[in-house]
Short mmCIF file of C-alpha atoms and ligand atoms in Angstrom, two decimals:
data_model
loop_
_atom_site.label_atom_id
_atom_site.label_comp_id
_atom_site.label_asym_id
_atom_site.label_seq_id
_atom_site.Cartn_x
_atom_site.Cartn_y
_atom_site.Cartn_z
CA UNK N 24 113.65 -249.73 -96.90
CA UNK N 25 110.03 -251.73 -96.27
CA UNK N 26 109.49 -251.81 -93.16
CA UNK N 27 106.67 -253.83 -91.36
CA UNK N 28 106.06 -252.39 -87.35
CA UNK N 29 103.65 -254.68 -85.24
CA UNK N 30 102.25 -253.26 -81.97
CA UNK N 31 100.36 -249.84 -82.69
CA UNK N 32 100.96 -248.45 -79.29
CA UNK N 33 102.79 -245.22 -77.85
CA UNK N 34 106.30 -246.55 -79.53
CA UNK N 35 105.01 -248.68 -82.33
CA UNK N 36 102.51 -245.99 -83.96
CA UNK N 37 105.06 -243.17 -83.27
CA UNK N 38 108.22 -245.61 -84.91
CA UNK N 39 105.58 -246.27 -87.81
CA UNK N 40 104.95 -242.42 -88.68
CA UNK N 41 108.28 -241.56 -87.86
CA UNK N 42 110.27 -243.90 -90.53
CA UNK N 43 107.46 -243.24 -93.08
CA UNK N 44 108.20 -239.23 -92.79
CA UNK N 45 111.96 -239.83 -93.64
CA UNK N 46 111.11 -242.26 -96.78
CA UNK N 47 110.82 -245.74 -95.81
CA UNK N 48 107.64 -247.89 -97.09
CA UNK N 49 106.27 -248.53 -93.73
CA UNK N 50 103.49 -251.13 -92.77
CA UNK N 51 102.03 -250.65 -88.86
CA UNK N 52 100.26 -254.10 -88.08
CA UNK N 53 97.75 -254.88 -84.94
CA UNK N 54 96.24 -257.55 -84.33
CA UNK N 55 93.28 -255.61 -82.77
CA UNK N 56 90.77 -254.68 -86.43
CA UNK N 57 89.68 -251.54 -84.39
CA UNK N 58 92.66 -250.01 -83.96
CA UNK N 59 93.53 -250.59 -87.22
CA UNK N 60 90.76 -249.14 -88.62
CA UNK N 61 91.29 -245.88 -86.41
CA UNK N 62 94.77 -245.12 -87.55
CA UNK N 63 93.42 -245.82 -91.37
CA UNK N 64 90.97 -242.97 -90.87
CA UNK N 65 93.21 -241.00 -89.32
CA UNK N 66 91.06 -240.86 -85.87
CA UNK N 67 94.15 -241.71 -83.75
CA UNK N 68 93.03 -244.11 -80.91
CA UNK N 69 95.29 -242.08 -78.45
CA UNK N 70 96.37 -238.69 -77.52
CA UNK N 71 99.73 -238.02 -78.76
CA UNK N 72 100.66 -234.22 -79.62
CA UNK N 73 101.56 -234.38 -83.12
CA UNK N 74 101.08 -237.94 -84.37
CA UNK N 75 98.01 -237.31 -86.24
CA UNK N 76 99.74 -234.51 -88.63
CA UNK N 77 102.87 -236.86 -88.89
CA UNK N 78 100.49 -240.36 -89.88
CA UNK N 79 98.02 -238.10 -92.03
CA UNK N 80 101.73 -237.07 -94.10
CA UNK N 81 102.96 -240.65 -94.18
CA UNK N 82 99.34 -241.85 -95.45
CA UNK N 83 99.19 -239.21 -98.10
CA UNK N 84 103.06 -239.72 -99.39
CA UNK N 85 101.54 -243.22 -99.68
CA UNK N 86 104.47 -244.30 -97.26
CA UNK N 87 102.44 -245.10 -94.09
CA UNK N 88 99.65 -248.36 -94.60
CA UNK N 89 98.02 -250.16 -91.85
CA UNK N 90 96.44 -253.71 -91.90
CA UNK N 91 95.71 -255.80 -88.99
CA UNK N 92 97.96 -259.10 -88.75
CA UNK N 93 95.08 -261.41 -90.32
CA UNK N 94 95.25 -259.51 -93.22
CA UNK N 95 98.78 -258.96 -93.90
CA UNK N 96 99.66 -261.40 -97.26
CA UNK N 97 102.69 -259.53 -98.60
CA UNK N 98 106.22 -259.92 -97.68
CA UNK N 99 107.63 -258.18 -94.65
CA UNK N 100 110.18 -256.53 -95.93
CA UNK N 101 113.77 -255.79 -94.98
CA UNK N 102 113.31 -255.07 -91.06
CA UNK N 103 110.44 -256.16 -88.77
CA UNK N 104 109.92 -253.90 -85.65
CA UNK N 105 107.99 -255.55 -82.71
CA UNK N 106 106.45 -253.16 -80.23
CA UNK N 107 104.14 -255.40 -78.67
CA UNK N 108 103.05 -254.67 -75.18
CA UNK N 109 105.25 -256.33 -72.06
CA UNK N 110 102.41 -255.44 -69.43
CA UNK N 111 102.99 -256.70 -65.75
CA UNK N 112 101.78 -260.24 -64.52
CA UNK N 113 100.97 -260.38 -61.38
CA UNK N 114 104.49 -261.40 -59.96
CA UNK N 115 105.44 -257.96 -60.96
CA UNK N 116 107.62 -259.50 -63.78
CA UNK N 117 106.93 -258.90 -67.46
CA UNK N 118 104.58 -260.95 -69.55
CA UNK N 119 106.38 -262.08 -72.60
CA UNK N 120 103.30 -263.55 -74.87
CA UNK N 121 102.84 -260.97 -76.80
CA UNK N 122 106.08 -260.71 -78.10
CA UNK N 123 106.50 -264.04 -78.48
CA UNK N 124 103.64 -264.87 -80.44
CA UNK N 125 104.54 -261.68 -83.08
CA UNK N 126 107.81 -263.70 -83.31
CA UNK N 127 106.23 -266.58 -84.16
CA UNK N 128 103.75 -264.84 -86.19
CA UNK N 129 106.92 -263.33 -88.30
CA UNK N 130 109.00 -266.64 -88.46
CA UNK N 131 105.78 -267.93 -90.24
CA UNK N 132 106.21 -265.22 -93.10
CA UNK N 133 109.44 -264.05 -93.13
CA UNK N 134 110.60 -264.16 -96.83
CA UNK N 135 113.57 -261.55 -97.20
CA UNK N 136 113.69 -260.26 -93.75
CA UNK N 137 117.27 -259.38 -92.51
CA UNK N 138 116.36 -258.51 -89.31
CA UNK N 139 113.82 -257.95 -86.35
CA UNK N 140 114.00 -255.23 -84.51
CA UNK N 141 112.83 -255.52 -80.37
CA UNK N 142 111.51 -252.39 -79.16
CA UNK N 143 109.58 -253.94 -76.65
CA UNK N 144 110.67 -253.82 -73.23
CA UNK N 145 111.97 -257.31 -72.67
CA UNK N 146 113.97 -258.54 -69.07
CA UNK N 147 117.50 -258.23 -70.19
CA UNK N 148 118.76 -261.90 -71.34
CA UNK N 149 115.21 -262.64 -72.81
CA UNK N 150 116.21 -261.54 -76.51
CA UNK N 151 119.18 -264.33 -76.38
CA UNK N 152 116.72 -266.66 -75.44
CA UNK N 153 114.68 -265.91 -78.15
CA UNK N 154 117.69 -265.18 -80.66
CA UNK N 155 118.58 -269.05 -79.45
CA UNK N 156 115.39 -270.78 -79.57
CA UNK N 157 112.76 -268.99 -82.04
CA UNK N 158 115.31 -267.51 -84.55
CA UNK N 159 117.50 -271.00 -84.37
CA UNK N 160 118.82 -271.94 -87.97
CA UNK N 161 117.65 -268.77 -89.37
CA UNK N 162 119.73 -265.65 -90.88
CA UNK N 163 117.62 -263.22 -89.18
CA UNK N 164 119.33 -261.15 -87.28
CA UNK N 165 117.70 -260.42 -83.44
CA UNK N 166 118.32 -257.20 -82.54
CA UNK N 167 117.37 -255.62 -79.29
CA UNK N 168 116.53 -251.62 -79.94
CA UNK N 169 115.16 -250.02 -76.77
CA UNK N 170 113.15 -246.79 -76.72
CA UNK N 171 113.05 -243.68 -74.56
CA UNK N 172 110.01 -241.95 -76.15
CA UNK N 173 108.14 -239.94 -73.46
CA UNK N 174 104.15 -240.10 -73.79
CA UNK N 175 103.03 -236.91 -74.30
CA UNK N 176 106.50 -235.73 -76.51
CA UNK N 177 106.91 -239.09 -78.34
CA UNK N 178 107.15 -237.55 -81.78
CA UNK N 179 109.53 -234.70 -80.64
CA UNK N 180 111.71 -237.89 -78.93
CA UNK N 181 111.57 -239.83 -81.96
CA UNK N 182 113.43 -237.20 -83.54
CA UNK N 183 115.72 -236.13 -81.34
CA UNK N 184 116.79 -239.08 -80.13
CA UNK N 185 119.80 -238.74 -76.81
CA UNK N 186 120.94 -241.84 -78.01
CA UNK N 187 120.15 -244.86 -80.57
CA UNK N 188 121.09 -248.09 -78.47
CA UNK N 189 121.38 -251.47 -80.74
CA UNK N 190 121.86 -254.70 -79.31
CA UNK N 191 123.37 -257.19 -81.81
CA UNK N 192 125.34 -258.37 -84.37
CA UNK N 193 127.66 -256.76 -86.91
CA UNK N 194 125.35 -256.88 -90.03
CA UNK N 195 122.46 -254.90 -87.55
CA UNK N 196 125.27 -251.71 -87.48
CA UNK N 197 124.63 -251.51 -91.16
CA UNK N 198 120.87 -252.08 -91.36
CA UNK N 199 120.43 -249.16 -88.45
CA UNK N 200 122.18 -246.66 -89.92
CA UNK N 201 120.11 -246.82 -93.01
CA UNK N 202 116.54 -247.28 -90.75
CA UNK N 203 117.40 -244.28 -88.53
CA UNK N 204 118.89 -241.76 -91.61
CA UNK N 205 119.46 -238.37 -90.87
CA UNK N 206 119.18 -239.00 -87.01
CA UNK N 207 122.58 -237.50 -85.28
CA UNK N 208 122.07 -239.24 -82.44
CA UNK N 209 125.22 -241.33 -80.58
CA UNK N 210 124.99 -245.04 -81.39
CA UNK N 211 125.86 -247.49 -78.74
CA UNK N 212 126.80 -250.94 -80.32
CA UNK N 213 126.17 -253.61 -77.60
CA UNK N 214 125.43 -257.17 -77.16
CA UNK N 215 121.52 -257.87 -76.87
CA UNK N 216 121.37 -258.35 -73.20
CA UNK N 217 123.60 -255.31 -72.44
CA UNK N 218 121.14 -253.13 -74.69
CA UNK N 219 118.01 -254.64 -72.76
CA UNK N 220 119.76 -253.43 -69.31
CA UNK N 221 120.31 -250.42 -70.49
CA UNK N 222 116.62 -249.93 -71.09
CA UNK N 223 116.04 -251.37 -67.54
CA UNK N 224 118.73 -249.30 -65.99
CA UNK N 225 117.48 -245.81 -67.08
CA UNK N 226 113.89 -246.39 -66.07
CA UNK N 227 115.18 -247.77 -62.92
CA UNK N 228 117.61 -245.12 -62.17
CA UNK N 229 114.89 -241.94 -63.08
CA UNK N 230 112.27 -243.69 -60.96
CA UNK N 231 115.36 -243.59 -58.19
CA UNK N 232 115.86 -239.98 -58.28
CA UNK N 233 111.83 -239.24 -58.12
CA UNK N 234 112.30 -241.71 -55.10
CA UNK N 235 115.15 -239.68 -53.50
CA UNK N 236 113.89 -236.32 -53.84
CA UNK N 237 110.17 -237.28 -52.85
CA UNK N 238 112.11 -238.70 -49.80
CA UNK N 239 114.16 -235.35 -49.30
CA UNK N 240 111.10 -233.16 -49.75
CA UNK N 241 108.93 -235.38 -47.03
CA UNK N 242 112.15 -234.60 -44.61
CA UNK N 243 111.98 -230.82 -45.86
CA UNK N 244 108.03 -230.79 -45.01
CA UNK N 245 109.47 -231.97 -41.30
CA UNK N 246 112.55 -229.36 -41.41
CA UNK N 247 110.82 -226.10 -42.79
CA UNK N 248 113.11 -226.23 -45.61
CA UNK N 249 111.96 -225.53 -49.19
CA UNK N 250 112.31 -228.12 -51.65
CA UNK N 251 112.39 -225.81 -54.24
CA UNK N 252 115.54 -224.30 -52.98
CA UNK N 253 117.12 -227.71 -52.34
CA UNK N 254 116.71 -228.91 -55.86
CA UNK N 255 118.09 -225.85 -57.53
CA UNK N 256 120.82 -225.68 -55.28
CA UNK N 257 121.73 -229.46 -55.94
CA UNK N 258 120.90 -229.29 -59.55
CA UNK N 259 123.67 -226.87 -60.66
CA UNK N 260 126.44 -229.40 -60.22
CA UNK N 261 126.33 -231.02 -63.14
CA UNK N 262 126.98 -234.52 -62.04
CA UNK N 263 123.78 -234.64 -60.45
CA UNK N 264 121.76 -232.07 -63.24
CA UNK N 265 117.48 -231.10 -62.71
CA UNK N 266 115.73 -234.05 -64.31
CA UNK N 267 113.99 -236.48 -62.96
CA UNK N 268 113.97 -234.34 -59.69
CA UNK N 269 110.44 -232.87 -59.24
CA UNK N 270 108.96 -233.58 -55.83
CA UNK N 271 105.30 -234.73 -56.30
CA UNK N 272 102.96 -237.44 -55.55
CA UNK N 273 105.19 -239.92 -57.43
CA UNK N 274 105.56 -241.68 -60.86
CA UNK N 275 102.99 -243.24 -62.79
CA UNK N 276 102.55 -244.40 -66.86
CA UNK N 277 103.14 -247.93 -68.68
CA UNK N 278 107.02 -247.71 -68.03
CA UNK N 279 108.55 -246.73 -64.60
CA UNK N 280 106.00 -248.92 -62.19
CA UNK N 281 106.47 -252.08 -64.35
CA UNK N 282 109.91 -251.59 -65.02
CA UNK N 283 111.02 -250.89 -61.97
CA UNK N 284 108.93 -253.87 -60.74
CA UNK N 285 110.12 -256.27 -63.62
CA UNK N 286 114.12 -255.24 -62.93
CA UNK N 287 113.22 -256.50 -59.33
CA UNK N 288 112.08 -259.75 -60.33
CA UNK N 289 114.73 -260.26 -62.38
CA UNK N 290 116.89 -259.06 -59.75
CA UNK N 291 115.29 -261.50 -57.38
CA UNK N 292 115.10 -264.70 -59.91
CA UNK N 293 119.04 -264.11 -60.32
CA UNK N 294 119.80 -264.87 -56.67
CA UNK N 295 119.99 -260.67 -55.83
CA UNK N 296 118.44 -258.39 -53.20
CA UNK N 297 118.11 -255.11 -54.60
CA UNK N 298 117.49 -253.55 -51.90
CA UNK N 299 117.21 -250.15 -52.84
CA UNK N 300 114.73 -250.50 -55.91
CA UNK N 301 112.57 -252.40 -52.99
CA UNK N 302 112.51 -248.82 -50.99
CA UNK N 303 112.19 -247.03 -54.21
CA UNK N 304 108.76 -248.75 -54.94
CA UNK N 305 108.00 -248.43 -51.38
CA UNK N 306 108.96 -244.46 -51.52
CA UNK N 307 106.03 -244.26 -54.72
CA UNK N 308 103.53 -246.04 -53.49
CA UNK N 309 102.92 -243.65 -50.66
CA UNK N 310 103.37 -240.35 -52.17
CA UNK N 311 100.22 -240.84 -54.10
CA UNK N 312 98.48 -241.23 -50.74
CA UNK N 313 100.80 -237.85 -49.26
CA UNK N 314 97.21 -235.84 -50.08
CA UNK N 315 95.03 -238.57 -48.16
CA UNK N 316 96.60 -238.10 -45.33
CA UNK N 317 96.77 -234.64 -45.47
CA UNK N 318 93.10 -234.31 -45.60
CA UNK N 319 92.92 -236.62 -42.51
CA UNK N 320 95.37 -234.89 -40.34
CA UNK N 321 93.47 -231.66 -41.34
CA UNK N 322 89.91 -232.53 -41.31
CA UNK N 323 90.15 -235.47 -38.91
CA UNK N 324 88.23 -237.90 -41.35
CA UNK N 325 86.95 -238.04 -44.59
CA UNK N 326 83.39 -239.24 -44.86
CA UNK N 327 81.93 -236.07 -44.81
CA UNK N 328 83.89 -234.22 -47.41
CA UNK N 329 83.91 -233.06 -51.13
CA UNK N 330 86.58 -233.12 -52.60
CA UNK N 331 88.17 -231.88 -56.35
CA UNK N 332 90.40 -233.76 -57.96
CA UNK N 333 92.29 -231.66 -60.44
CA UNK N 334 94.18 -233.71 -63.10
CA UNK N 335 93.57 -237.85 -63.63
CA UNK N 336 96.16 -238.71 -66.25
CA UNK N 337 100.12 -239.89 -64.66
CA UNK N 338 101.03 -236.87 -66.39
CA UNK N 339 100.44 -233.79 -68.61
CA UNK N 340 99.60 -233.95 -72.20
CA UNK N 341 98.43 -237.42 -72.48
CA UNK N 342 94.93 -239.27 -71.85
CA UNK N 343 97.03 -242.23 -70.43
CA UNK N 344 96.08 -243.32 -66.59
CA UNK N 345 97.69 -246.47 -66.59
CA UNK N 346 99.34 -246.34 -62.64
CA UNK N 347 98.43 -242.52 -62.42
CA UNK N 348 98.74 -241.64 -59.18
CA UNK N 349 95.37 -239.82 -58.80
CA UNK N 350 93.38 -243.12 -60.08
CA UNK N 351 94.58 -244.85 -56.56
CA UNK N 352 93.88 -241.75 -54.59
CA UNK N 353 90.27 -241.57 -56.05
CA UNK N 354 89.93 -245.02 -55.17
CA UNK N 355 90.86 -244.35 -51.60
CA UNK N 356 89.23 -241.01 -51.26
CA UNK N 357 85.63 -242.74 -52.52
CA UNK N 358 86.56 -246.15 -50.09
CA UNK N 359 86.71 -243.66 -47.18
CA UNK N 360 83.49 -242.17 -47.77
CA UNK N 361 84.38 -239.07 -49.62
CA UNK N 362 82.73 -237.47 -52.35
CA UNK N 363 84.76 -236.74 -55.50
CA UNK N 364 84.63 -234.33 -58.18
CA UNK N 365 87.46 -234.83 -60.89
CA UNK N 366 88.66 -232.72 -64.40
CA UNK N 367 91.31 -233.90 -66.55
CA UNK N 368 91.50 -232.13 -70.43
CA UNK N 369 92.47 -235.44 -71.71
CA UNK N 370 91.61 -238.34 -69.73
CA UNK N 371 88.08 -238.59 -68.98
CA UNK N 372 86.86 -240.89 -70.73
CA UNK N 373 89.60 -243.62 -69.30
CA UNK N 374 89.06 -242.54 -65.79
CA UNK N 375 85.45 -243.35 -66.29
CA UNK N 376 86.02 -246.78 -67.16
CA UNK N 377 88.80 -247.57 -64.62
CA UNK N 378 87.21 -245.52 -61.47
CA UNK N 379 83.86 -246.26 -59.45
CA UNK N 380 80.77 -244.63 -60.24
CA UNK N 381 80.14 -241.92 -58.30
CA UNK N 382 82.86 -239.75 -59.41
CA UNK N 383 81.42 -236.60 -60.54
CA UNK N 384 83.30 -235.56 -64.17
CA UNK N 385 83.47 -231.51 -64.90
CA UNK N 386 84.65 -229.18 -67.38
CA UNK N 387 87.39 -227.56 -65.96
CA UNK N 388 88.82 -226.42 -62.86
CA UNK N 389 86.45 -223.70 -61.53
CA UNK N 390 83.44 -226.50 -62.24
CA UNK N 391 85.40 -228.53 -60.19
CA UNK N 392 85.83 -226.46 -57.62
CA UNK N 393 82.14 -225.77 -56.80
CA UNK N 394 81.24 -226.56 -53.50
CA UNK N 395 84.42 -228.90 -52.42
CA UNK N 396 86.25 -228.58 -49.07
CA UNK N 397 89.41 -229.58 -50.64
CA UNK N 398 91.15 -229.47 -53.99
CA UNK N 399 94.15 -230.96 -55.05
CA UNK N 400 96.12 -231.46 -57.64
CA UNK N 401 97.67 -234.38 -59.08
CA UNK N 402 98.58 -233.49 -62.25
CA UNK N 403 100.46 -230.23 -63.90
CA UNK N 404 98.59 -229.48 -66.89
CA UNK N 405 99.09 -226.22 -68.42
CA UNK N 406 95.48 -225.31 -67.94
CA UNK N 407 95.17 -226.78 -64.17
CA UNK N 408 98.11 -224.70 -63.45
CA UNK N 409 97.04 -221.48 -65.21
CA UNK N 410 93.51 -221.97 -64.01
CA UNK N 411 91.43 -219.07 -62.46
CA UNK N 412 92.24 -219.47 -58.79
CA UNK N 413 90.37 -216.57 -57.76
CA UNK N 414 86.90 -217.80 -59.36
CA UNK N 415 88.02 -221.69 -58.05
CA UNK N 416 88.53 -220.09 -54.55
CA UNK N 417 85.33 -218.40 -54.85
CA UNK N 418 83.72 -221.73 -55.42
CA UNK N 419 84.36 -223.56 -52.62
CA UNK N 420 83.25 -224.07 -49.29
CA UNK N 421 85.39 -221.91 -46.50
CA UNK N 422 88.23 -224.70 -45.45
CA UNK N 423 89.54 -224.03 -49.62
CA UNK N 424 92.05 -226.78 -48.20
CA UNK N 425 94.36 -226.97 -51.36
CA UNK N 426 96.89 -229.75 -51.75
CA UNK N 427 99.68 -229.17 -54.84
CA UNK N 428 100.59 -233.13 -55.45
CA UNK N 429 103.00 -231.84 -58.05
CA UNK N 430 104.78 -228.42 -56.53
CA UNK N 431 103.23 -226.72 -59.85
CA UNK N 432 101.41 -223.78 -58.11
CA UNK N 433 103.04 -220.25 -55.99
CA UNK N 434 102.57 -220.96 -52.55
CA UNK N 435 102.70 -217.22 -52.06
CA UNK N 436 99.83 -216.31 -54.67
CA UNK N 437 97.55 -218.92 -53.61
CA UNK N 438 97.61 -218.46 -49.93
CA UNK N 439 96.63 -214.51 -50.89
CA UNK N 440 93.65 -215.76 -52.52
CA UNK N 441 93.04 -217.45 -49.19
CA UNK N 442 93.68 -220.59 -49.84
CA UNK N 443 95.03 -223.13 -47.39
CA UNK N 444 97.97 -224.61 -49.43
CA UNK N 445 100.07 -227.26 -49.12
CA UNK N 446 102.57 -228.61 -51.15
CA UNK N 447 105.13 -231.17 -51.12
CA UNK N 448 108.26 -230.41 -49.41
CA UNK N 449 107.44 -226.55 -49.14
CA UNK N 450 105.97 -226.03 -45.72
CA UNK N 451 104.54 -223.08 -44.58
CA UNK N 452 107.17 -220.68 -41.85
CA UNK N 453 106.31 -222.72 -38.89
CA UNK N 454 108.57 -226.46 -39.55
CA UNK N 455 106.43 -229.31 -38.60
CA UNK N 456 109.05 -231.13 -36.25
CA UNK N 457 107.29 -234.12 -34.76
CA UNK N 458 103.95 -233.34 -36.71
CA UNK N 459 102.30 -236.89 -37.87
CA UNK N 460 103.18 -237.55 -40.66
CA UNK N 461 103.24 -240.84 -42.29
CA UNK N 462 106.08 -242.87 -42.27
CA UNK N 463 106.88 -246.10 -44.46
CA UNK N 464 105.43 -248.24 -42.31
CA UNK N 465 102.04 -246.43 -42.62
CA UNK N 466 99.52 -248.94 -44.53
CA UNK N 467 100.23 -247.77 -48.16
CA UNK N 468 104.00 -248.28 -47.78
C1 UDX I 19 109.36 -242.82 -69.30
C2 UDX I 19 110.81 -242.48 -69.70
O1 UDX I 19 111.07 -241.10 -69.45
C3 UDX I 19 111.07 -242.84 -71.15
O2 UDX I 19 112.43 -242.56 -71.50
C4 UDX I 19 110.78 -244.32 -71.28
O3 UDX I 19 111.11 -244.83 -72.48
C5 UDX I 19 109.31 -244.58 -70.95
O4 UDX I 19 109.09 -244.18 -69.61
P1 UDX I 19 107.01 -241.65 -69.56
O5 UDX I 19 106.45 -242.82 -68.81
O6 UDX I 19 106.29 -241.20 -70.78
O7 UDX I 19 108.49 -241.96 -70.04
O8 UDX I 19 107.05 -240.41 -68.56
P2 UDX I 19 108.09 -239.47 -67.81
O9 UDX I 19 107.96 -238.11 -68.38
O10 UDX I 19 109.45 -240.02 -67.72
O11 UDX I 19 107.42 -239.44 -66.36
C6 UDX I 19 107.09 -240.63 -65.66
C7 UDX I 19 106.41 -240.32 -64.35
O12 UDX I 19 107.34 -239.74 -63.42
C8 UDX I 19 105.25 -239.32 -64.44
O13 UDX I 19 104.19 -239.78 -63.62
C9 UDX I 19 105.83 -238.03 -63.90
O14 UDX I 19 104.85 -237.19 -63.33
C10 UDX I 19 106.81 -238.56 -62.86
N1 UDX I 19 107.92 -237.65 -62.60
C11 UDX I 19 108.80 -237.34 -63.58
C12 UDX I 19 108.10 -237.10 -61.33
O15 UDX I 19 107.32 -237.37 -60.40
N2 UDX I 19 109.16 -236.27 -61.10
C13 UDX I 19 110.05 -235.95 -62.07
O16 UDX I 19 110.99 -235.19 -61.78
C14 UDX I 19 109.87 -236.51 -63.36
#
């Protein structure tokens, strides 16, 4: 099939490379020149384990060609994918102009096209709109194809799909069987808007349980029960399983946050309450602050202290900080007078653009470490977590106050290299009945 995918983000390059690998003729459009001109060298304009060995086969096959929308002269092809961005507006719901102006973009040149594809995450009963209004009188088929890819094992996803979801007609059955060949996924046939909610629904519902057991763990911190113990005890009946049920300092990225946020709106512009996606966001935005106030209930206040932030992207193996929890902790740590020292393998180079100056950038973990009060840990990189305590310990200044934001490190090994440690939901032997800390009323709630 020739294929034509527009959007070269997270899902759009990864859909690109992927479909090339398995023999389609695949064109990956942008309108942005620079990013176009990245993923024709082959100097991939984000960190994605694997996509630069999977685009550098597609190019060489001669399958895989990128050209920025200006550009593009030749026909479409059979299927156009859109993976254009849905970031949030400021309502919380979902702005739709980038998608809307590819559609318009492909409805301008669409000689031979049987159908496009929505991979972008739309509010569900958007692509019926758009089936209705921008598609009217045409044979194109609108079909809504949501995507679970996880940043930092997008390419593994893309292969081993749980389940293909396609929203739309009869004749798009057909068509996605041949796109998606050799994938033994389940397919689940729906109607557009039932396909969108889907999408909506597992975000929502993940970001839920993260909710839930953030809330359980806070009440463990108060019981002097182990979190640990509660999750693997809950986790073997299988109707509840283990994902989605780390404790930590919450959920970050480009999907959960503005999902969850978007389903709300939609939620709230169809006449509903949903009252407990309101306590989930609610439940997020503090963890990320669960290590503030730590560090004030310890040291009293924060103006005077150094402190090492170990880990800047919303999670491992990516250079992505979009909603990472440790960019708003920064923020607060720096507003309160403290003075920050940060590593991240990955994401650097973002954090420097996003955060204040100031923040002091290292090379690792023991770097890091030299002469702070406090270090904590915000996200579980395999080199944060197998770093060498005993040198970091050495390095800093007697409190070593140490603050696990993601449950990632042996309590028992760390407080033998004398570290104060704290986790989340795995208090020390003495329970912390009545101790103060911070409910959802407290200012970040
Ligand atoms: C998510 C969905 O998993 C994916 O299916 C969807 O299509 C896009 O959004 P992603 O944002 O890449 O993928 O990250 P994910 O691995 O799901 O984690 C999201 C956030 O939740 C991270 O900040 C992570 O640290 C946090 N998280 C995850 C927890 O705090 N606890 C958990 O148990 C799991």
């Amino acid at each position: 099939m020739k294929i034509s995918v527009i959007g070269l983000g997270y899902v759009g390059s990864v859909a690109a490379a992927g479909l090339a690998s398995v023999g389609h003729d695949v064109l990956g459009i942008d309108i942005n020149a620079e990013k176009v001109a990245a993923y024709q060298s082959g100097n991939l304009p984000i960190y994605e384990p694997d996509l630069a060995d999977l685009m550098e086969a597609g190019r060489r096959a001669g399958l895989l060609r990128f050209a920025t929308s200006d550009e593009v002269s030749e026909p479409l092809g059979d299927v156009v994918i859109v993976a254009a961005g849905t970031p949030p507006k400021e309502s919380g719901g979902a702005d739709l102009s980038q998608v809307k102006a590819c559609l318009s973009w492909i409805m301008e040149r669409q000689t031979g096209l049987e159908a496009i594809l929505v991979k972008s995450t739309v509010p569900p009963g958007t692509g019926a709109k758009l089936h209705e209004t921008v598609l009217a009188g045409s044979s194109i088929e609108y079909v809504a194809n949501p995507e679970f890819l996880r940043e930092g094992y997008a390419v593994h996803d893309w292969f081993n799909p749980d389940r293909i979801v396609i929203g739309g007609g009869e004749k798009s059955q057909t068509l996605l069987h041949e796109l998606y060949v050799g994938m033994s996924a389940p397919y689940v046939f729906t109607d557009i808007t039932s396909a969108e909610m889907i999408k909506y629904t597992a975000n929502a519902f993940l970001a839920t349980k993260i909710s839930f057991i953030n809330e359980i763990a806070v009440l463990c911190d108060r019981l002097g029960a182990t979190i640990d113990d509660v999750c693997e005890g809950i986790s073997l009946d299988p109707r509840i399983g283990a994902s989605a049920l780390k404790a930590g300092v919450g959920y970050g990225g480009s999907c959960f946050p503005k999902d969850v946020r978007a389903l709300d709106e939609v939620a709230l512009t169809n006449d509903h309450n949903f009252e407990l996606l309101r306590s989930v966001i609610t439940v997020n935005n503090r963890q990320k602050y669960l290590p503030f106030y730590a560090l004030r209930q310890r040291f009293g206040t924060i103006s005077d202290l150094t402190v090492g932030v170990l880990g800047l992207a919303f999670k491992p193996n990516t250079g992505d900080i979009r909603e990472a929890p440790a960019v708003s902790l920064i923020q607060q740590l720096i507003d309160d007078g403290a003075c920050v020292r940060a590593f991240d393998p990955k994401a650097t180079d973002a954090a420097r653009k996003a955060l204040p100056d100031g923040v002091t950038y290292t090379k690792n973990a023991m770097e890091c470490a030299e002469g702070c009060d406090a270090m904590i840990l915000m996200t579980e990189w395999e080199e944060i977590v197998n770093a060498d305590w005993k040198t970091v310990a050495a390095r800093m200044n007697e409190a070593r106050f140490m603050f696990d934001g993601r449950n990632a490190l042996n309590p028992d090994s760390m407080r033998k290299l004398a570290f104060e440690y704290h986790g989340i939901g795995r208090p020390s032997k003495v329970p912390k009945v009545n101790s103060a800390a911070p409910s959802l009323s407290d200012q970040h709630s």
